[in-house]
Structure formats: structure tokens, C-alpha cells
N, CA and C atoms as an extended XYZ file, in Angstrom:
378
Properties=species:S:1:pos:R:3:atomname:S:1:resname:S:1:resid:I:1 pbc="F F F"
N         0.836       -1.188        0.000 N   UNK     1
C         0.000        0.000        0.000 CA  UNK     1
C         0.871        1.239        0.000 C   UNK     1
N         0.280        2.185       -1.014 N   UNK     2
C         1.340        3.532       -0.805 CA  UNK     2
C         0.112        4.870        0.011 C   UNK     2
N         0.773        5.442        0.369 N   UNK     3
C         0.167        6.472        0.735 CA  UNK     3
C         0.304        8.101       -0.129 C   UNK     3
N        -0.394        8.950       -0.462 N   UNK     4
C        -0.109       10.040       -1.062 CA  UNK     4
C         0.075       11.319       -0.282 C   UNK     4
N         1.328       12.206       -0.240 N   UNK     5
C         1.108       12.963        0.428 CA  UNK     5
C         1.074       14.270       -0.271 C   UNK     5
N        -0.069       15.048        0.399 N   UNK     6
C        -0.348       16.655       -0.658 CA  UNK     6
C        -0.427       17.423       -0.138 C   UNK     6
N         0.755       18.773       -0.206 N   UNK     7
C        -0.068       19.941        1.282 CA  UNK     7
C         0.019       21.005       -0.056 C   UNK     7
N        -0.718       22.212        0.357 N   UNK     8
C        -0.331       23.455        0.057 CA  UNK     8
C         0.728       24.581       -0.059 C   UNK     8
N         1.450       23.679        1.032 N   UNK     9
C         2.246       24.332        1.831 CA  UNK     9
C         3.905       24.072        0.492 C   UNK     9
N         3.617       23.135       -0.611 N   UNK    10
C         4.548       23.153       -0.778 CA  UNK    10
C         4.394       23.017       -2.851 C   UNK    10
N         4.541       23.447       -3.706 N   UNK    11
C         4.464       23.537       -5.128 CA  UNK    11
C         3.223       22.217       -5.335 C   UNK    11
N         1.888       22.729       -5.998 N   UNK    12
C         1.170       21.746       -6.692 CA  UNK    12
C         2.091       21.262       -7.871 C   UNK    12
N         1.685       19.534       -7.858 N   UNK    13
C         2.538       18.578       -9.101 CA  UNK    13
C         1.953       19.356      -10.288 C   UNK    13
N         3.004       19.811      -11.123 N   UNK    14
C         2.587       20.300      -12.424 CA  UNK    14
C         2.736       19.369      -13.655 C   UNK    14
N         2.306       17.755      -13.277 N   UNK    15
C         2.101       16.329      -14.370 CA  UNK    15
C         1.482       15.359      -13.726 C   UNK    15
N         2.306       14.272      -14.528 N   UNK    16
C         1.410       13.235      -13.913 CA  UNK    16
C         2.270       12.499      -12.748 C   UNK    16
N         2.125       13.099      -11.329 N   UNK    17
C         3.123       12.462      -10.558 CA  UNK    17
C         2.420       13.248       -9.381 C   UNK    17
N         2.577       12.535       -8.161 N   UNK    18
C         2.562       13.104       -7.077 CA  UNK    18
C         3.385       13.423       -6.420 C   UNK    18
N         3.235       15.235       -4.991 N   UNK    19
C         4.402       15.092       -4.453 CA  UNK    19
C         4.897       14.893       -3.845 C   UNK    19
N         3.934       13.482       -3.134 N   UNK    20
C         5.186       12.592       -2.592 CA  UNK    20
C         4.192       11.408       -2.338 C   UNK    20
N         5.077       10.044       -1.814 N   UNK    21
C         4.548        9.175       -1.955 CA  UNK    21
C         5.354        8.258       -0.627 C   UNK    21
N         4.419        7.777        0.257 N   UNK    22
C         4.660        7.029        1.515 CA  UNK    22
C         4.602        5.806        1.354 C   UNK    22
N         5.914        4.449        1.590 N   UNK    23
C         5.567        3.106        1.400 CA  UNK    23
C         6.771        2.759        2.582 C   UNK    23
N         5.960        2.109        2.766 N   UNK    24
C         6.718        1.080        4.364 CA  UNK    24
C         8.083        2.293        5.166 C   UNK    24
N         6.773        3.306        5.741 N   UNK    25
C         7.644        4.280        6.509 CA  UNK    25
C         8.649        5.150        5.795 C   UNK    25
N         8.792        4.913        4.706 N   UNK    26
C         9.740        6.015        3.935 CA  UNK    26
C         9.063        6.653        3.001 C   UNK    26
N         9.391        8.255        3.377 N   UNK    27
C         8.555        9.831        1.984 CA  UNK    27
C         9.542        9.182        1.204 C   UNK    27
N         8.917        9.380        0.038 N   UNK    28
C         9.514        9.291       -1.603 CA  UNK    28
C         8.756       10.828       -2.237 C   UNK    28
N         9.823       11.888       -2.180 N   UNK    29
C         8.736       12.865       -2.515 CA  UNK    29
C         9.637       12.885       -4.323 C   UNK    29
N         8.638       13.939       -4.933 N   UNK    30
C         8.889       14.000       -6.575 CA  UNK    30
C         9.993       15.357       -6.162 C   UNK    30
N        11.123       15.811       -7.228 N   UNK    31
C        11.582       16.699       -7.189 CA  UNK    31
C        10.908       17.797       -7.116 C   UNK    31
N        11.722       18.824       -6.602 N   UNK    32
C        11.223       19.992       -6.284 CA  UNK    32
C        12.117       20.882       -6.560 C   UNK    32
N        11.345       22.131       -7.162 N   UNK    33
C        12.180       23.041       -7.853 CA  UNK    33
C        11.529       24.315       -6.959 C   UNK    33
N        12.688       25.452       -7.219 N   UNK    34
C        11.923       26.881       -6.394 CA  UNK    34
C        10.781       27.715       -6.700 C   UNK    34
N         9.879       26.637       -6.422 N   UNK    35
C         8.508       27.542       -7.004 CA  UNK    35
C         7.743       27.715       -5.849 C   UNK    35
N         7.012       29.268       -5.602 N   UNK    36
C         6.735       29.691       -4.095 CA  UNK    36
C         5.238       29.284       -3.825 C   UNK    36
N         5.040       28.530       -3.252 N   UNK    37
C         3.579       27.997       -2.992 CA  UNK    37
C         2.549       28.854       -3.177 C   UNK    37
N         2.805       29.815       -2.712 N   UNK    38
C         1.587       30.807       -2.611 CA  UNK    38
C         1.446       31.293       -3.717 C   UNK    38
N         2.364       31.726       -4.576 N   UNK    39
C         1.850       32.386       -5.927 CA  UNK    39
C         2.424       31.715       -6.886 C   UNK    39
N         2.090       30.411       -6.611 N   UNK    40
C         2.725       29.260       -8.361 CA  UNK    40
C         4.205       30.063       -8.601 C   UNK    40
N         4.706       30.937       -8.380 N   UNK    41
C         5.501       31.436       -9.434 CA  UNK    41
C         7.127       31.270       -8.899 C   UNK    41
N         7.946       30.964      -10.331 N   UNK    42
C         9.132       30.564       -9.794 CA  UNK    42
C        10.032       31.771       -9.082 C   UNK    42
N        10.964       31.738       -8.591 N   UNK    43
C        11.985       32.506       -7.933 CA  UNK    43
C        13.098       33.161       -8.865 C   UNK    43
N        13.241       34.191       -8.878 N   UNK    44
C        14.107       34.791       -9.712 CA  UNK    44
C        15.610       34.020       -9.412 C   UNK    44
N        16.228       34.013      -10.947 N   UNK    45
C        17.629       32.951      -11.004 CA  UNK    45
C        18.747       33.634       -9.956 C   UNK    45
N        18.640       33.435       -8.929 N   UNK    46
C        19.723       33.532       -7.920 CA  UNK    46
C        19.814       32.112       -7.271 C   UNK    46
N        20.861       31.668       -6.995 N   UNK    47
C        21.107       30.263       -6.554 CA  UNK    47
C        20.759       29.927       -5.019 C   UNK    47
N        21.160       30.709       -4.630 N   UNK    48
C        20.882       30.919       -2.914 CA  UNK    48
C        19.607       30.765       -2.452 C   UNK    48
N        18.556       32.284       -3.090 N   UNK    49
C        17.061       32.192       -2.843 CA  UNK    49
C        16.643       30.990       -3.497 C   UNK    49
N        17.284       30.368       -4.375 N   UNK    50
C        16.007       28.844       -5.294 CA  UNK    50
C        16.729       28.187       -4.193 C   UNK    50
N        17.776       27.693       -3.800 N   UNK    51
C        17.596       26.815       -2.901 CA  UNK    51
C        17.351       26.927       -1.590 C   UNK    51
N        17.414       27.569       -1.433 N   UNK    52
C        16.328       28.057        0.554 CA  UNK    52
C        14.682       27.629       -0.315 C   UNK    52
N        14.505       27.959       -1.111 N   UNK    53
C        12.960       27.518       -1.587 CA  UNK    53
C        12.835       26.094       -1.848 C   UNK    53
N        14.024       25.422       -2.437 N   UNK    54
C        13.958       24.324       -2.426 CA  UNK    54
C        13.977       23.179       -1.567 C   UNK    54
N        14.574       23.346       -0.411 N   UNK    55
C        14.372       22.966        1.224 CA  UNK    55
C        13.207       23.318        1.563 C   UNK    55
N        12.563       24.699        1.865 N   UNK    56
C        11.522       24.924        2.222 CA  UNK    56
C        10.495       24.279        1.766 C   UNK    56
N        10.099       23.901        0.510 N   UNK    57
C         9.246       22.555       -0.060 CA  UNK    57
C         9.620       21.379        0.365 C   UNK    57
N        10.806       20.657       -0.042 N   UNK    58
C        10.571       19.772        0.737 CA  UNK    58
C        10.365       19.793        2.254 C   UNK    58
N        11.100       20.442        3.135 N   UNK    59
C        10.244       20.452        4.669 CA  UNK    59
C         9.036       20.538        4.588 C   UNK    59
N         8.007       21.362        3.579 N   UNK    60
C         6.436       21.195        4.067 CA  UNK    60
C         6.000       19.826        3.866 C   UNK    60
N         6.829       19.441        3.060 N   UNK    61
C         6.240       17.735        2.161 CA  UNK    61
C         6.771       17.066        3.328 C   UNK    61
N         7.769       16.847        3.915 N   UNK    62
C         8.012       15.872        5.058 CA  UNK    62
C         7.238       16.654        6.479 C   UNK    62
N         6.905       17.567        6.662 N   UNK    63
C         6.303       17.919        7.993 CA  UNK    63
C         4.683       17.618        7.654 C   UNK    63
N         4.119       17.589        6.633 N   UNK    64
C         2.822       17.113        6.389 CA  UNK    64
C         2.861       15.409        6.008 C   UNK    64
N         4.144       14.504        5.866 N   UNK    65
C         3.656       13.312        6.089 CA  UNK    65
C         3.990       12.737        7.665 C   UNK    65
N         4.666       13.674        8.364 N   UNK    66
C         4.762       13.641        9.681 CA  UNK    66
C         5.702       13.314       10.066 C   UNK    66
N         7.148       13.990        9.615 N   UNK    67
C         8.453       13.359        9.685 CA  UNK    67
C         9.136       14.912        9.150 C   UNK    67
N        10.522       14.492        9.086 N   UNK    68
C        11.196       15.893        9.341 CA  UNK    68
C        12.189       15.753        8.076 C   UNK    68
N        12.895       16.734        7.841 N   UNK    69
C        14.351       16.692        6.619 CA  UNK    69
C        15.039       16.211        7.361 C   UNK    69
N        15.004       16.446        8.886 N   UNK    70
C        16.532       15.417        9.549 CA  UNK    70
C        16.845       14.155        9.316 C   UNK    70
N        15.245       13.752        9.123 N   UNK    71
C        15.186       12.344        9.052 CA  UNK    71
C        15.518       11.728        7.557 C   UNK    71
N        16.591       13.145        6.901 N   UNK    72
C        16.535       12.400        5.237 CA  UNK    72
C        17.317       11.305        4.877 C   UNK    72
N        17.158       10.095        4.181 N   UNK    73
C        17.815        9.467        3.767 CA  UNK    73
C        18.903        9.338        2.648 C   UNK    73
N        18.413        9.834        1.887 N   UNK    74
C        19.098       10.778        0.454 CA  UNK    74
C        18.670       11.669        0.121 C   UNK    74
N        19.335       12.325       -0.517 N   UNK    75
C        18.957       13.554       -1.480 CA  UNK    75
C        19.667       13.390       -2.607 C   UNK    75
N        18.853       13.576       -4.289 N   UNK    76
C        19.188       13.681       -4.919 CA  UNK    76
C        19.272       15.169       -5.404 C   UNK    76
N        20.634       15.680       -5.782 N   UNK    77
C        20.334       17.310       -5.996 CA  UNK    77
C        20.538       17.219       -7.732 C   UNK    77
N        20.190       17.607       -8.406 N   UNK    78
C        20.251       18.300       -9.895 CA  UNK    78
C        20.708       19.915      -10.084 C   UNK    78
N        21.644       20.050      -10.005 N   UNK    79
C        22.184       21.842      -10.366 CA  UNK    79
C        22.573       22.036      -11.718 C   UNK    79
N        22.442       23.238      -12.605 N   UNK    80
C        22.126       23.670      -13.814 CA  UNK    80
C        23.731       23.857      -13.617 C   UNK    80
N        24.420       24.382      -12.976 N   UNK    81
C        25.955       24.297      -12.536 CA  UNK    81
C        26.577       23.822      -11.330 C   UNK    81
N        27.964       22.997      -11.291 N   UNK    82
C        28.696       22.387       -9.838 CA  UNK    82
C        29.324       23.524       -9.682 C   UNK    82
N        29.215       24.617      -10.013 N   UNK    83
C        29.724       25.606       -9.510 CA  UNK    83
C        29.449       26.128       -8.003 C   UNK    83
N        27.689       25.911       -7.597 N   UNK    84
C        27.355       26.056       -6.570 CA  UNK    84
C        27.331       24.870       -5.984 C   UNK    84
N        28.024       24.338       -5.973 N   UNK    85
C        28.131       23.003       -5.055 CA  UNK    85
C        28.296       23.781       -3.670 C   UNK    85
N        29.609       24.907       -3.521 N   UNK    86
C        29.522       24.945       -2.068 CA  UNK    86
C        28.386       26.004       -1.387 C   UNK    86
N        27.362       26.537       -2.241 N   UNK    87
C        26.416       27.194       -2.149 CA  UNK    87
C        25.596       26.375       -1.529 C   UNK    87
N        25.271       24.996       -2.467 N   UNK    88
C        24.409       24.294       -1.713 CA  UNK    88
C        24.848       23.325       -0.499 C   UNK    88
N        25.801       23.151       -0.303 N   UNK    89
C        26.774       22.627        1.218 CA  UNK    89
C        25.931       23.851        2.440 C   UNK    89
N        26.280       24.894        1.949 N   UNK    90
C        26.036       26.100        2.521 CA  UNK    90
C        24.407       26.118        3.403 C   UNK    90
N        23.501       26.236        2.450 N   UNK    91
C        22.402       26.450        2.446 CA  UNK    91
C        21.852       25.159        3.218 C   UNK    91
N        22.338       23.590        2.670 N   UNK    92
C        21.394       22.946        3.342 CA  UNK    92
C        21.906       22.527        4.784 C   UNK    92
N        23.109       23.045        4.872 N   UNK    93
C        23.540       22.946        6.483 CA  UNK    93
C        22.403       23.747        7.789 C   UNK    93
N        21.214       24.621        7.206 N   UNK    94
C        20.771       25.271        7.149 CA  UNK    94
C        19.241       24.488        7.918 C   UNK    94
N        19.409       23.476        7.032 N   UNK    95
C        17.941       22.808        7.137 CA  UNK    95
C        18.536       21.387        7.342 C   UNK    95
N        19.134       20.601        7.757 N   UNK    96
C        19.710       20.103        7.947 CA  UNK    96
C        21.127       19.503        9.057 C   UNK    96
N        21.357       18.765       10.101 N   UNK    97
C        22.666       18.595       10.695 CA  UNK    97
C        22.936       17.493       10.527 C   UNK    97
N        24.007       17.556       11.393 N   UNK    98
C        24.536       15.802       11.245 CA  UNK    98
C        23.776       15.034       11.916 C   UNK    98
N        23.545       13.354       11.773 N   UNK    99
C        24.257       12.998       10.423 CA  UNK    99
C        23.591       13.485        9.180 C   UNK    99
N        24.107       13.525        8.371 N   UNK   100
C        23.629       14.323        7.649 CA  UNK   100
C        23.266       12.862        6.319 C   UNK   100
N        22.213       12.788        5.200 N   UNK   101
C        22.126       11.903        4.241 CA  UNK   101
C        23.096       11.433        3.525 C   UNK   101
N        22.954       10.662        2.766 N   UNK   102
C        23.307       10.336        1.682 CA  UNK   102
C        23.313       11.358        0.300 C   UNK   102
N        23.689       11.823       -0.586 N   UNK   103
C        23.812       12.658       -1.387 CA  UNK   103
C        24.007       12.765       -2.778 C   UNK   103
N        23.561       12.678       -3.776 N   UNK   104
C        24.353       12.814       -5.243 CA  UNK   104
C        23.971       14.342       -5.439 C   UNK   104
N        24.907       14.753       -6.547 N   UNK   105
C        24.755       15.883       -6.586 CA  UNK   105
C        24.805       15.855       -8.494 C   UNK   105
N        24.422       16.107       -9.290 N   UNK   106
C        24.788       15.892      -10.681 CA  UNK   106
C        24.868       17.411      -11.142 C   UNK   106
N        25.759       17.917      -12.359 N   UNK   107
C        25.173       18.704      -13.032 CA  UNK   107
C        24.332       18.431      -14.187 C   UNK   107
N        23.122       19.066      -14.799 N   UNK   108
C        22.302       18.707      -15.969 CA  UNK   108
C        22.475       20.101      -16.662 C   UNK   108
N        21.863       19.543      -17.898 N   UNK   109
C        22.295       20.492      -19.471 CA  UNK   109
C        20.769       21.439      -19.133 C   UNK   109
N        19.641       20.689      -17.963 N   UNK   110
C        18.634       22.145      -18.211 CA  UNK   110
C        17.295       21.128      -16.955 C   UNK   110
N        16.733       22.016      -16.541 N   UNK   111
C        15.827       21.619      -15.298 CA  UNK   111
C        14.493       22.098      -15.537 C   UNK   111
N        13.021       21.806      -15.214 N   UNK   112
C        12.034       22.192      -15.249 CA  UNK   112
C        11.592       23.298      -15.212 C   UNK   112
N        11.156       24.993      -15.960 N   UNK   113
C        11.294       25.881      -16.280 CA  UNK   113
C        12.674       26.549      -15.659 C   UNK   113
N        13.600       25.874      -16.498 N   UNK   114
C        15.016       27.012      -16.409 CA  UNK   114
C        15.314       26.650      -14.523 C   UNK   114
N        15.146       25.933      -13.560 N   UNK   115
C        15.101       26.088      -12.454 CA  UNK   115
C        16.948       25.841      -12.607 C   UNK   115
N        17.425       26.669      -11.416 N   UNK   116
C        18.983       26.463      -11.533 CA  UNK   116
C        18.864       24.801      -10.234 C   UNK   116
N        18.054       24.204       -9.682 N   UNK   117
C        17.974       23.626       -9.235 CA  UNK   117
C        16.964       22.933       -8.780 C   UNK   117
N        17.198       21.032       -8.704 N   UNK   118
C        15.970       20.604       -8.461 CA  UNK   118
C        16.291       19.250       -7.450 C   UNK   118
N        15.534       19.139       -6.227 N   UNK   119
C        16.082       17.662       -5.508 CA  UNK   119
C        14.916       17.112       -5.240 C   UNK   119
N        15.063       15.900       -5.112 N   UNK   120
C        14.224       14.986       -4.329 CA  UNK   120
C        15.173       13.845       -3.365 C   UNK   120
N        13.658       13.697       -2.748 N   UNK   121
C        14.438       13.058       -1.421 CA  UNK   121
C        13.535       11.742       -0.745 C   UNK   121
N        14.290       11.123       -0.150 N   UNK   122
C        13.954        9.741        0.594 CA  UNK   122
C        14.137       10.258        1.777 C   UNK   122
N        13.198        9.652        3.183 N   UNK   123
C        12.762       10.525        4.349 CA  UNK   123
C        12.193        9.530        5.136 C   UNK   123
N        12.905        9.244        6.299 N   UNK   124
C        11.990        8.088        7.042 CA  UNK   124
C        10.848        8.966        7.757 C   UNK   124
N        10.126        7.844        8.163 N   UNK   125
C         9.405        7.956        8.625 CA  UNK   125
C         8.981        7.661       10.339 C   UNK   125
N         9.107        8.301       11.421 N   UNK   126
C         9.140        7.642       12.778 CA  UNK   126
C        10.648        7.338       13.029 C   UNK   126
């Protein structure tokens, strides 16, 4: 059995996917890019503000299936450049301590409207 999890609090799925999905105690949420809940609209291309937005979604998605980012298991990050690699070291130390997940970090040739960044994440549960 999976469970679906949906708040407000964090970007409506813009396809066919939900954003996130609960099976035997672990969030499986869909990537998430810096788009501000409240007004659909993405974040102007600064690397810093998209990823404080990009934490901030996922925390609503794990605090509405009832579990936390501490509790992350991985994170997959997607950056438009590894240039901000230590930007995002930076930022998710932020939302995040030790121990800290598991991690890939890739660069890609282009992300869901132009986003300079996009992660998803595995998240226990309890």
C-alpha cells in the first residue's frame, strides 16, 4: 500500500506524478524546484534564494507526512551548474545537521522551467 502525500504548503505537481509518496515508513517525494507555494511562481535565477525555496518545499512535504528533513535518507540534488556546489553545502547545512544523508549531486544540461535547481528526497518515517 502507498500512501499520497499533498499539502499546500509546498508547489502543486505540475504532471502526472505526485508530491510525494509514503511506502513502508519512507517519503519518496517528486523533485522539487523553487517555485513559491503561494503564488505558483518561480523565484528569480539567484542560486541561494532557489535553494532556501527548495528545502523549504521539501520540509512542508516531510512535515505534512509527519516526519522531518533530519530524518533524510538521500537527497538527490540536480544543479544547472557544480559551480554552486559549495552554495548548496552552505544552504542545506541550514535545514539540515549531522548525520547528515546520503547525497548525489549531478550537473544537468537544463531543469524544469530554467530552475537552476531541483532535488528529491527519501525521508523516514518515525
Amino acid at each position: 500500500m502507498k500512501e499520497i502525500i499533498n499539502t499546500d504548503k509546498a508547489p502543486a505537481a505540475i504532471g502526472t506524478y505526485s508530491q510525494a509518496i509514503v511506502h513502508n515508513q519512507v517519503l519518496y517525494t517528486s523533485g522539487q524546484i523553487p517555485i513559491d507555494p503561494a503564488t505558483g511562481e518561480m523565484l528569480p535565477a539567484e542560486f541561494e534564494l532557489q535553494a532556501h525555496q527548495v528545502f523549504k518545499n521539501l520540509m512542508a512535504i516531510a512535515e505534512e507526512a509527519g516526519t522531518s528533513l533530519q530524518n533524510a535518507i538521500k537527497l538527490n540534488v540536480f544543479l544547472q551548474d557544480l559551480e554552486d556546489f559549495a552554495m548548496l553545502n552552505q544552504v542545506m547545512g541550514e535545514y539540515i545537521q549531522e548525520p547528515y544523508p546520503a547525497r548525489a549531486a549531478i550537473q544537468v544540461a537544463r531543469l524544469p522551467k530554467d530552475s537552476l535547481i531541483e532535488i528529491d528526497a527519501l525521508i523516514a518515517i518515525g
